[in-house]
């Protein structure tokens, strides 16, 4: 459910066609092409889908802070499932940073704060970036990638683990 | 120093572009606002301060942490209304005017550092605090001190 064909025999598939224009179903229907290896998986989200999911989460976040029995609750900080943990950090200006990680990954809090710094340096200080728009700043992407690599290397070692 | 000189060049250019002092003031305020709405996140990310629980705490935060961080000076804060929503920041030293002696005669109502008012206003707005920020006194205009007044308006609901 929700999965799609991502690759056939190692070549990436885009919708119904492979990279060199072959129709996937046709290819699969021809026994001469067997044996064939097919990779299934979830589609990478498009930008629009990401925006939609993010705004849904934003609403859930607001509902969460209102439903909370604790006074002055700030909202959803973490969502835990069997396969992943979603961490959310809300700034005083209302911006939310969300990180999806392995449940065992530690150091996400400091990663979130580091991302806040990277955002304020490379997105906000970029004179050509307009607030509230998708961030298409090269430096932001580069530094974000570096920060993620550092966090991944740190691995599942955290206090008390 | 380069920043102070750049600011000076900016103000000089605006004076050439606009005849009326009010127009230059408005322009500086607007630029400051644009800076403020972005600077606030840098401030919050770097200083990791907690949410302020009162206008007084906010004013202190601006004077003691923010001004220190960005301009290297610490204005003193005083509350100027019984209602507790009007504050004054008194600047002893103002690095922006390091090279300015006094305003030229034809620019008597120019608020040279009006960009600062815009910055404070923009930054406060992003943390859901509406405020009016103006210069109450200005050494460049002959006053004894330079004083920025912050009036917090009704808090916006998130």
mmCIF file of N, CA and C in Angstrom, chain B residues 1-137:
data_model
loop_
_atom_site.group_PDB
_atom_site.id
_atom_site.type_symbol
_atom_site.label_atom_id
_atom_site.label_comp_id
_atom_site.label_asym_id
_atom_site.label_seq_id
_atom_site.Cartn_x
_atom_site.Cartn_y
_atom_site.Cartn_z
ATOM 1 N N UNK B 1 33.956 49.199 11.798
ATOM 2 C CA UNK B 1 34.099 50.535 11.218
ATOM 3 C C UNK B 1 33.493 50.571 9.818
ATOM 4 N N UNK B 2 33.760 49.503 9.088
ATOM 5 C CA UNK B 2 33.222 49.453 7.724
ATOM 6 C C UNK B 2 31.699 49.560 7.754
ATOM 7 N N UNK B 3 31.090 48.915 8.750
ATOM 8 C CA UNK B 3 29.641 48.957 8.871
ATOM 9 C C UNK B 3 29.161 50.374 9.142
ATOM 10 N N UNK B 4 29.847 51.056 10.067
ATOM 11 C CA UNK B 4 29.440 52.418 10.420
ATOM 12 C C UNK B 4 29.571 53.333 9.211
ATOM 13 N N UNK B 5 30.660 53.155 8.474
ATOM 14 C CA UNK B 5 30.864 53.982 7.278
ATOM 15 C C UNK B 5 29.825 53.666 6.213
ATOM 16 N N UNK B 6 29.529 52.369 6.071
ATOM 17 C CA UNK B 6 28.518 51.977 5.085
ATOM 18 C C UNK B 6 27.180 52.589 5.444
ATOM 19 N N UNK B 7 26.847 52.557 6.750
ATOM 20 C CA UNK B 7 25.588 53.140 7.182
ATOM 21 C C UNK B 7 25.545 54.622 6.875
ATOM 22 N N UNK B 8 26.669 55.277 7.119
ATOM 23 C CA UNK B 8 26.740 56.706 6.844
ATOM 24 C C UNK B 8 26.520 57.006 5.369
ATOM 25 N N UNK B 9 27.144 56.180 4.518
ATOM 26 C CA UNK B 9 26.990 56.367 3.076
ATOM 27 C C UNK B 9 25.542 56.157 2.672
ATOM 28 N N UNK B 10 24.905 55.171 3.322
ATOM 29 C CA UNK B 10 23.503 54.876 3.035
ATOM 30 C C UNK B 10 22.628 56.082 3.363
ATOM 31 N N UNK B 11 22.834 56.650 4.555
ATOM 32 C CA UNK B 11 22.008 57.780 4.966
ATOM 33 C C UNK B 11 22.245 58.969 4.035
ATOM 34 N N UNK B 12 23.518 59.188 3.686
ATOM 35 C CA UNK B 12 23.841 60.306 2.792
ATOM 36 C C UNK B 12 23.142 60.150 1.457
ATOM 37 N N UNK B 13 23.145 58.913 0.937
ATOM 38 C CA UNK B 13 22.497 58.664 -0.348
ATOM 39 C C UNK B 13 20.998 58.904 -0.253
ATOM 40 N N UNK B 14 20.392 58.430 0.867
ATOM 41 C CA UNK B 14 18.960 58.632 1.039
ATOM 42 C C UNK B 14 18.638 60.118 1.095
ATOM 43 N N UNK B 15 19.530 60.888 1.716
ATOM 44 C CA UNK B 15 19.298 62.328 1.782
ATOM 45 C C UNK B 15 19.324 62.942 0.394
ATOM 46 N N UNK B 16 20.166 62.381 -0.472
ATOM 47 C CA UNK B 16 20.183 62.886 -1.855
ATOM 48 C C UNK B 16 18.905 62.482 -2.577
ATOM 49 N N UNK B 17 18.427 61.252 -2.279
ATOM 50 C CA UNK B 17 17.256 60.745 -3.000
ATOM 51 C C UNK B 17 15.960 61.399 -2.571
ATOM 52 N N UNK B 18 15.865 61.729 -1.274
ATOM 53 C CA UNK B 18 14.611 62.279 -0.760
ATOM 54 C C UNK B 18 14.825 63.681 -0.220
ATOM 55 N N UNK B 19 13.910 64.586 -0.573
ATOM 56 C CA UNK B 19 14.042 65.960 -0.084
ATOM 57 C C UNK B 19 13.638 66.078 1.369
ATOM 58 N N UNK B 20 12.502 65.425 1.704
ATOM 59 C CA UNK B 20 11.960 65.621 3.050
ATOM 60 C C UNK B 20 12.596 64.687 4.064
ATOM 61 N N UNK B 21 12.864 65.212 5.254
ATOM 62 C CA UNK B 21 13.433 64.404 6.335
ATOM 63 C C UNK B 21 12.536 63.226 6.679
ATOM 64 N N UNK B 22 11.207 63.480 6.688
ATOM 65 C CA UNK B 22 10.287 62.405 7.079
ATOM 66 C C UNK B 22 10.416 61.215 6.131
ATOM 67 N N UNK B 23 10.671 61.522 4.845
ATOM 68 C CA UNK B 23 10.776 60.427 3.884
ATOM 69 C C UNK B 23 12.015 59.588 4.152
ATOM 70 N N UNK B 24 13.109 60.271 4.476
ATOM 71 C CA UNK B 24 14.336 59.519 4.786
ATOM 72 C C UNK B 24 14.099 58.682 6.038
ATOM 73 N N UNK B 25 13.480 59.314 7.043
ATOM 74 C CA UNK B 25 13.193 58.586 8.284
ATOM 75 C C UNK B 25 12.355 57.350 8.025
ATOM 76 N N UNK B 26 11.316 57.520 7.205
ATOM 77 C CA UNK B 26 10.437 56.390 6.888
ATOM 78 C C UNK B 26 11.221 55.292 6.188
ATOM 79 N N UNK B 27 12.068 55.695 5.255
ATOM 80 C CA UNK B 27 12.856 54.709 4.511
ATOM 81 C C UNK B 27 13.778 53.931 5.436
ATOM 82 N N UNK B 28 14.445 54.652 6.347
ATOM 83 C CA UNK B 28 15.344 53.984 7.280
ATOM 84 C C UNK B 28 14.577 53.014 8.167
ATOM 85 N N UNK B 29 13.393 53.457 8.604
ATOM 86 C CA UNK B 29 12.585 52.607 9.461
ATOM 87 C C UNK B 29 12.179 51.334 8.733
ATOM 88 N N UNK B 30 11.812 51.496 7.461
ATOM 89 C CA UNK B 30 11.353 50.351 6.675
ATOM 90 C C UNK B 30 12.489 49.361 6.459
ATOM 91 N N UNK B 31 13.693 49.903 6.185
ATOM 92 C CA UNK B 31 14.848 49.020 6.002
ATOM 93 C C UNK B 31 15.129 48.281 7.289
ATOM 94 N N UNK B 32 15.051 49.041 8.391
ATOM 95 C CA UNK B 32 15.296 48.425 9.690
ATOM 96 C C UNK B 32 14.315 47.310 9.955
ATOM 97 N N UNK B 33 13.077 47.533 9.608
ATOM 98 C CA UNK B 33 12.038 46.520 9.795
ATOM 99 C C UNK B 33 12.401 45.238 9.051
ATOM 100 N N UNK B 34 12.829 45.408 7.786
ATOM 101 C CA UNK B 34 13.227 44.248 6.998
ATOM 102 C C UNK B 34 14.381 43.488 7.639
ATOM 103 N N UNK B 35 15.300 44.233 8.266
ATOM 104 C CA UNK B 35 16.415 43.578 8.947
ATOM 105 C C UNK B 35 15.910 42.880 10.202
ATOM 106 N N UNK B 36 15.059 43.595 10.964
ATOM 107 C CA UNK B 36 14.574 43.069 12.236
ATOM 108 C C UNK B 36 13.858 41.746 12.132
ATOM 109 N N UNK B 37 12.995 41.586 11.099
ATOM 110 C CA UNK B 37 12.219 40.351 11.006
ATOM 111 C C UNK B 37 13.122 39.152 10.735
ATOM 112 N N UNK B 38 14.316 39.383 10.218
ATOM 113 C CA UNK B 38 15.232 38.269 9.987
ATOM 114 C C UNK B 38 16.220 38.130 11.139
ATOM 115 N N UNK B 39 16.622 39.287 11.691
ATOM 116 C CA UNK B 39 17.639 39.267 12.736
ATOM 117 C C UNK B 39 17.156 38.529 13.973
ATOM 118 N N UNK B 40 15.851 38.587 14.243
ATOM 119 C CA UNK B 40 15.314 37.994 15.457
ATOM 120 C C UNK B 40 15.643 36.506 15.554
ATOM 121 N N UNK B 41 15.552 35.782 14.436
ATOM 122 C CA UNK B 41 15.843 34.352 14.480
ATOM 123 C C UNK B 41 17.319 34.106 14.730
ATOM 124 N N UNK B 42 18.168 34.957 14.168
ATOM 125 C CA UNK B 42 19.599 34.831 14.439
ATOM 126 C C UNK B 42 19.841 35.057 15.925
ATOM 127 N N UNK B 43 19.188 36.077 16.468
ATOM 128 C CA UNK B 43 19.342 36.393 17.885
ATOM 129 C C UNK B 43 18.903 35.210 18.749
ATOM 130 N N UNK B 44 17.708 34.666 18.435
ATOM 131 C CA UNK B 44 17.184 33.573 19.240
ATOM 132 C C UNK B 44 18.027 32.309 19.099
ATOM 133 N N UNK B 45 18.533 32.064 17.887
ATOM 134 C CA UNK B 45 19.328 30.860 17.659
ATOM 135 C C UNK B 45 20.645 30.948 18.415
ATOM 136 N N UNK B 46 21.250 32.123 18.400
ATOM 137 C CA UNK B 46 22.554 32.259 19.030
ATOM 138 C C UNK B 46 22.497 32.451 20.525
ATOM 139 N N UNK B 47 21.483 33.148 21.002
ATOM 140 C CA UNK B 47 21.494 33.442 22.431
ATOM 141 C C UNK B 47 20.743 32.402 23.236
ATOM 142 N N UNK B 48 19.950 31.577 22.576
ATOM 143 C CA UNK B 48 19.203 30.498 23.241
ATOM 144 C C UNK B 48 18.465 30.985 24.476
ATOM 145 N N UNK B 49 17.903 32.192 24.397
ATOM 146 C CA UNK B 49 17.201 32.718 25.567
ATOM 147 C C UNK B 49 15.819 32.100 25.652
ATOM 148 N N UNK B 50 15.296 32.111 26.855
ATOM 149 C CA UNK B 50 13.943 31.585 27.056
ATOM 150 C C UNK B 50 12.929 32.683 26.752
ATOM 151 N N UNK B 51 11.691 32.282 26.621
ATOM 152 C CA UNK B 51 10.634 33.249 26.342
ATOM 153 C C UNK B 51 10.547 34.277 27.472
ATOM 154 N N UNK B 52 10.418 35.528 27.113
ATOM 155 C CA UNK B 52 10.285 36.579 28.128
ATOM 156 C C UNK B 52 8.865 36.578 28.664
ATOM 157 N N UNK B 53 8.734 36.747 29.972
ATOM 158 C CA UNK B 53 7.385 36.666 30.520
ATOM 159 C C UNK B 53 6.753 38.021 30.804
ATOM 160 N N UNK B 54 7.473 39.083 30.537
ATOM 161 C CA UNK B 54 6.865 40.395 30.771
ATOM 162 C C UNK B 54 7.510 41.393 29.826
ATOM 163 N N UNK B 55 6.845 42.547 29.663
ATOM 164 C CA UNK B 55 7.405 43.592 28.811
ATOM 165 C C UNK B 55 8.741 44.052 29.374
ATOM 166 N N UNK B 56 8.808 44.084 30.682
ATOM 167 C CA UNK B 56 10.034 44.548 31.328
ATOM 168 C C UNK B 56 11.197 43.615 31.000
ATOM 169 N N UNK B 57 10.932 42.308 31.064
ATOM 170 C CA UNK B 57 11.977 41.340 30.722
ATOM 171 C C UNK B 57 12.392 41.510 29.280
ATOM 172 N N UNK B 58 11.410 41.765 28.420
ATOM 173 C CA UNK B 58 11.699 41.935 26.994
ATOM 174 C C UNK B 58 12.593 43.135 26.759
ATOM 175 N N UNK B 59 12.255 44.249 27.416
ATOM 176 C CA UNK B 59 13.059 45.457 27.244
ATOM 177 C C UNK B 59 14.485 45.219 27.727
ATOM 178 N N UNK B 60 14.605 44.525 28.863
ATOM 179 C CA UNK B 60 15.937 44.221 29.389
ATOM 180 C C UNK B 60 16.714 43.361 28.399
ATOM 181 N N UNK B 61 16.002 42.381 27.826
ATOM 182 C CA UNK B 61 16.635 41.471 26.879
ATOM 183 C C UNK B 61 17.190 42.235 25.683
ATOM 184 N N UNK B 62 16.383 43.184 25.186
ATOM 185 C CA UNK B 62 16.812 43.960 24.020
ATOM 186 C C UNK B 62 18.062 44.758 24.364
ATOM 187 N N UNK B 63 18.019 45.412 25.515
ATOM 188 C CA UNK B 63 19.129 46.290 25.881
ATOM 189 C C UNK B 63 20.378 45.510 26.250
ATOM 190 N N UNK B 64 20.206 44.506 27.127
ATOM 191 C CA UNK B 64 21.392 43.876 27.681
ATOM 192 C C UNK B 64 21.959 42.761 26.825
ATOM 193 N N UNK B 65 21.110 42.075 26.062
ATOM 194 C CA UNK B 65 21.635 40.971 25.269
ATOM 195 C C UNK B 65 21.754 41.337 23.786
ATOM 196 N N UNK B 66 20.666 41.812 23.232
ATOM 197 C CA UNK B 66 20.663 42.074 21.787
ATOM 198 C C UNK B 66 21.584 43.225 21.386
ATOM 199 N N UNK B 67 21.447 44.370 22.056
ATOM 200 C CA UNK B 67 22.303 45.503 21.707
ATOM 201 C C UNK B 67 23.761 45.132 21.892
ATOM 202 N N UNK B 68 24.015 44.386 22.974
ATOM 203 C CA UNK B 68 25.395 43.988 23.253
ATOM 204 C C UNK B 68 25.915 43.109 22.122
ATOM 205 N N UNK B 69 25.052 42.167 21.689
ATOM 206 C CA UNK B 69 25.468 41.199 20.684
ATOM 207 C C UNK B 69 25.743 41.868 19.342
ATOM 208 N N UNK B 70 24.903 42.810 18.963
ATOM 209 C CA UNK B 70 25.006 43.348 17.612
ATOM 210 C C UNK B 70 25.712 44.683 17.497
ATOM 211 N N UNK B 71 25.676 45.483 18.586
ATOM 212 C CA UNK B 71 26.333 46.784 18.486
ATOM 213 C C UNK B 71 27.424 46.966 19.511
ATOM 214 N N UNK B 72 27.542 45.987 20.405
ATOM 215 C CA UNK B 72 28.594 46.069 21.404
ATOM 216 C C UNK B 72 28.369 47.108 22.487
ATOM 217 N N UNK B 73 27.159 47.610 22.583
ATOM 218 C CA UNK B 73 26.870 48.578 23.652
ATOM 219 C C UNK B 73 25.670 48.099 24.458
ATOM 220 N N UNK B 74 25.561 48.573 25.696
ATOM 221 C CA UNK B 74 24.438 48.166 26.529
ATOM 222 C C UNK B 74 23.689 49.395 27.018
ATOM 223 N N UNK B 75 22.592 49.740 26.366
ATOM 224 C CA UNK B 75 21.818 50.892 26.845
ATOM 225 C C UNK B 75 21.189 50.585 28.196
ATOM 226 N N UNK B 76 20.884 51.622 28.960
ATOM 227 C CA UNK B 76 20.204 51.365 30.222
ATOM 228 C C UNK B 76 18.704 51.469 29.970
ATOM 229 N N UNK B 77 17.965 50.692 30.756
ATOM 230 C CA UNK B 77 16.520 50.595 30.533
ATOM 231 C C UNK B 77 15.771 51.254 31.670
ATOM 232 N N UNK B 78 14.737 52.002 31.338
ATOM 233 C CA UNK B 78 13.871 52.488 32.412
ATOM 234 C C UNK B 78 12.431 52.409 31.935
ATOM 235 N N UNK B 79 11.560 52.162 32.894
ATOM 236 C CA UNK B 79 10.152 52.044 32.552
ATOM 237 C C UNK B 79 9.509 53.405 32.729
ATOM 238 N N UNK B 80 8.842 53.889 31.690
ATOM 239 C CA UNK B 80 8.341 55.257 31.794
ATOM 240 C C UNK B 80 6.831 55.355 31.865
ATOM 241 N N UNK B 81 6.148 54.284 32.223
ATOM 242 C CA UNK B 81 4.702 54.438 32.394
ATOM 243 C C UNK B 81 4.223 53.539 33.509
ATOM 244 N N UNK B 82 3.175 53.979 34.194
ATOM 245 C CA UNK B 82 2.630 53.194 35.302
ATOM 246 C C UNK B 82 2.043 51.893 34.786
ATOM 247 N N UNK B 83 1.551 51.926 33.538
ATOM 248 C CA UNK B 83 0.929 50.736 32.977
ATOM 249 C C UNK B 83 1.950 49.644 32.694
ATOM 250 N N UNK B 84 3.230 50.029 32.680
ATOM 251 C CA UNK B 84 4.266 49.017 32.484
ATOM 252 C C UNK B 84 4.479 48.600 31.052
ATOM 253 N N UNK B 85 4.010 49.425 30.113
ATOM 254 C CA UNK B 85 4.222 49.024 28.728
ATOM 255 C C UNK B 85 5.047 50.023 27.930
ATOM 256 N N UNK B 86 5.564 51.047 28.616
ATOM 257 C CA UNK B 86 6.430 52.006 27.915
ATOM 258 C C UNK B 86 7.813 51.989 28.539
ATOM 259 N N UNK B 87 8.807 51.843 27.682
ATOM 260 C CA UNK B 87 10.172 51.767 28.187
ATOM 261 C C UNK B 87 11.082 52.688 27.404
ATOM 262 N N UNK B 88 12.181 53.082 28.056
ATOM 263 C CA UNK B 88 13.180 53.896 27.378
ATOM 264 C C UNK B 88 14.512 53.202 27.420
ATOM 265 N N UNK B 89 15.192 53.218 26.284
ATOM 266 C CA UNK B 89 16.563 52.726 26.239
ATOM 267 C C UNK B 89 17.445 53.948 26.092
ATOM 268 N N UNK B 90 18.318 54.168 27.055
ATOM 269 C CA UNK B 90 19.194 55.338 26.979
ATOM 270 C C UNK B 90 20.553 54.880 26.491
ATOM 271 N N UNK B 91 20.948 55.402 25.335
ATOM 272 C CA UNK B 91 22.228 55.013 24.758
ATOM 273 C C UNK B 91 23.295 56.010 25.147
ATOM 274 N N UNK B 92 24.251 55.495 25.894
ATOM 275 C CA UNK B 92 25.357 56.326 26.278
ATOM 276 C C UNK B 92 26.285 56.513 25.088
ATOM 277 N N UNK B 93 26.551 55.381 24.472
ATOM 278 C CA UNK B 93 27.460 55.364 23.343
ATOM 279 C C UNK B 93 26.709 54.753 22.170
ATOM 280 N N UNK B 94 26.800 55.367 21.029
ATOM 281 C CA UNK B 94 26.110 54.850 19.855
ATOM 282 C C UNK B 94 27.094 54.714 18.692
ATOM 283 N N UNK B 95 27.543 53.502 18.436
ATOM 284 C CA UNK B 95 28.588 53.320 17.429
ATOM 285 C C UNK B 95 28.208 53.808 16.037
ATOM 286 N N UNK B 96 26.905 53.846 15.751
ATOM 287 C CA UNK B 96 26.497 54.264 14.412
ATOM 288 C C UNK B 96 26.878 55.713 14.127
ATOM 289 N N UNK B 97 26.997 56.533 15.194
ATOM 290 C CA UNK B 97 27.262 57.945 14.952
ATOM 291 C C UNK B 97 28.698 58.322 15.274
ATOM 292 N N UNK B 98 29.569 57.316 15.321
ATOM 293 C CA UNK B 98 30.967 57.569 15.664
ATOM 294 C C UNK B 98 31.604 58.690 14.848
ATOM 295 N N UNK B 99 31.244 58.766 13.587
ATOM 296 C CA UNK B 99 31.906 59.749 12.733
ATOM 297 C C UNK B 99 31.027 60.946 12.407
ATOM 298 N N UNK B 100 29.900 61.042 13.101
ATOM 299 C CA UNK B 100 28.979 62.147 12.809
ATOM 300 C C UNK B 100 29.031 63.142 13.950
ATOM 301 N N UNK B 101 29.294 64.417 13.647
ATOM 302 C CA UNK B 101 29.344 65.414 14.720
ATOM 303 C C UNK B 101 27.958 65.931 15.039
ATOM 304 N N UNK B 102 27.342 66.458 14.008
ATOM 305 C CA UNK B 102 25.982 66.961 14.201
ATOM 306 C C UNK B 102 25.270 66.958 12.860
ATOM 307 N N UNK B 103 23.964 67.065 12.923
ATOM 308 C CA UNK B 103 23.198 67.049 11.684
ATOM 309 C C UNK B 103 23.369 68.389 10.965
ATOM 310 N N UNK B 104 23.423 68.335 9.620
ATOM 311 C CA UNK B 104 23.470 69.607 8.881
ATOM 312 C C UNK B 104 22.178 70.386 9.098
ATOM 313 N N UNK B 105 22.257 71.701 8.956
ATOM 314 C CA UNK B 105 21.130 72.582 9.273
ATOM 315 C C UNK B 105 19.862 72.212 8.511
ATOM 316 N N UNK B 106 20.025 71.816 7.251
ATOM 317 C CA UNK B 106 18.815 71.550 6.463
ATOM 318 C C UNK B 106 18.219 70.178 6.777
ATOM 319 N N UNK B 107 18.885 69.411 7.637
ATOM 320 C CA UNK B 107 18.381 68.081 7.958
ATOM 321 C C UNK B 107 18.081 67.994 9.441
ATOM 322 N N UNK B 108 17.502 69.031 9.965
ATOM 323 C CA UNK B 108 17.324 69.115 11.415
ATOM 324 C C UNK B 108 16.406 68.054 12.007
ATOM 325 N N UNK B 109 15.461 67.550 11.199
ATOM 326 C CA UNK B 109 14.587 66.542 11.825
ATOM 327 C C UNK B 109 14.888 65.127 11.351
ATOM 328 N N UNK B 110 16.105 64.955 10.855
ATOM 329 C CA UNK B 110 16.482 63.610 10.422
ATOM 330 C C UNK B 110 16.764 62.733 11.637
ATOM 331 N N UNK B 111 16.163 61.532 11.654
ATOM 332 C CA UNK B 111 16.505 60.583 12.708
ATOM 333 C C UNK B 111 17.584 59.692 12.134
ATOM 334 N N UNK B 112 18.824 60.080 12.368
ATOM 335 C CA UNK B 112 19.941 59.391 11.719
ATOM 336 C C UNK B 112 19.919 57.886 11.938
ATOM 337 N N UNK B 113 19.601 57.475 13.161
ATOM 338 C CA UNK B 113 19.649 56.044 13.464
ATOM 339 C C UNK B 113 18.292 55.386 13.419
ATOM 340 N N UNK B 114 17.401 55.955 12.630
ATOM 341 C CA UNK B 114 16.050 55.412 12.625
ATOM 342 C C UNK B 114 15.984 53.937 12.250
ATOM 343 N N UNK B 115 17.039 53.456 11.589
ATOM 344 C CA UNK B 115 17.037 52.039 11.220
ATOM 345 C C UNK B 115 16.891 51.170 12.473
ATOM 346 N N UNK B 116 17.475 51.675 13.601
ATOM 347 C CA UNK B 116 17.396 50.886 14.832
ATOM 348 C C UNK B 116 15.951 50.712 15.288
ATOM 349 N N UNK B 117 15.156 51.757 15.120
ATOM 350 C CA UNK B 117 13.750 51.660 15.515
ATOM 351 C C UNK B 117 13.042 50.593 14.702
ATOM 352 N N UNK B 118 13.336 50.578 13.398
ATOM 353 C CA UNK B 118 12.719 49.583 12.531
ATOM 354 C C UNK B 118 13.135 48.173 12.912
ATOM 355 N N UNK B 119 14.427 48.016 13.225
ATOM 356 C CA UNK B 119 14.922 46.687 13.590
ATOM 357 C C UNK B 119 14.196 46.166 14.817
ATOM 358 N N UNK B 120 14.095 47.029 15.842
ATOM 359 C CA UNK B 120 13.444 46.593 17.079
ATOM 360 C C UNK B 120 11.978 46.255 16.822
ATOM 361 N N UNK B 121 11.317 47.110 16.051
ATOM 362 C CA UNK B 121 9.903 46.898 15.759
ATOM 363 C C UNK B 121 9.684 45.597 14.996
ATOM 364 N N UNK B 122 10.518 45.357 13.980
ATOM 365 C CA UNK B 122 10.390 44.142 13.164
ATOM 366 C C UNK B 122 10.655 42.886 13.982
ATOM 367 N N UNK B 123 11.704 42.958 14.794
ATOM 368 C CA UNK B 123 12.056 41.785 15.594
ATOM 369 C C UNK B 123 10.940 41.451 16.582
ATOM 370 N N UNK B 124 10.399 42.478 17.245
ATOM 371 C CA UNK B 124 9.341 42.237 18.224
ATOM 372 C C UNK B 124 8.098 41.656 17.553
ATOM 373 N N UNK B 125 7.834 42.138 16.332
ATOM 374 C CA UNK B 125 6.635 41.660 15.653
ATOM 375 C C UNK B 125 6.720 40.164 15.387
ATOM 376 N N UNK B 126 7.903 39.668 15.094
ATOM 377 C CA UNK B 126 8.051 38.245 14.782
ATOM 378 C C UNK B 126 7.864 37.357 15.998
ATOM 379 N N UNK B 127 7.997 37.944 17.201
ATOM 380 C CA UNK B 127 7.681 37.152 18.391
ATOM 381 C C UNK B 127 6.325 37.586 18.930
ATOM 382 N N UNK B 128 5.491 38.066 18.027
ATOM 383 C CA UNK B 128 4.093 38.397 18.333
ATOM 384 C C UNK B 128 3.922 39.506 19.353
ATOM 385 N N UNK B 129 4.812 40.478 19.341
ATOM 386 C CA UNK B 129 4.657 41.641 20.218
ATOM 387 C C UNK B 129 4.599 42.883 19.341
ATOM 388 N N UNK B 130 3.455 43.548 19.326
ATOM 389 C CA UNK B 130 3.357 44.766 18.520
ATOM 390 C C UNK B 130 3.880 45.927 19.344
ATOM 391 N N UNK B 131 4.687 46.773 18.749
ATOM 392 C CA UNK B 131 5.242 47.893 19.510
ATOM 393 C C UNK B 131 5.487 49.073 18.610
ATOM 394 N N UNK B 132 5.476 50.245 19.238
ATOM 395 C CA UNK B 132 5.883 51.457 18.531
ATOM 396 C C UNK B 132 7.240 51.837 19.057
ATOM 397 N N UNK B 133 8.158 52.095 18.158
ATOM 398 C CA UNK B 133 9.520 52.410 18.574
ATOM 399 C C UNK B 133 9.946 53.709 17.914
ATOM 400 N N UNK B 134 10.314 54.694 18.721
ATOM 401 C CA UNK B 134 10.765 55.961 18.130
ATOM 402 C C UNK B 134 11.908 56.543 18.948
ATOM 403 N N UNK B 135 12.554 57.523 18.347
ATOM 404 C CA UNK B 135 13.589 58.235 19.075
ATOM 405 C C UNK B 135 12.929 59.338 19.890
ATOM 406 N N UNK B 136 13.166 59.325 21.198
ATOM 407 C CA UNK B 136 12.611 60.371 22.031
ATOM 408 C C UNK B 136 13.589 61.521 22.174
ATOM 409 N N UNK B 137 14.854 61.166 22.253
ATOM 410 C CA UNK B 137 15.883 62.200 22.334
ATOM 411 C C UNK B 137 17.037 61.774 21.442
#
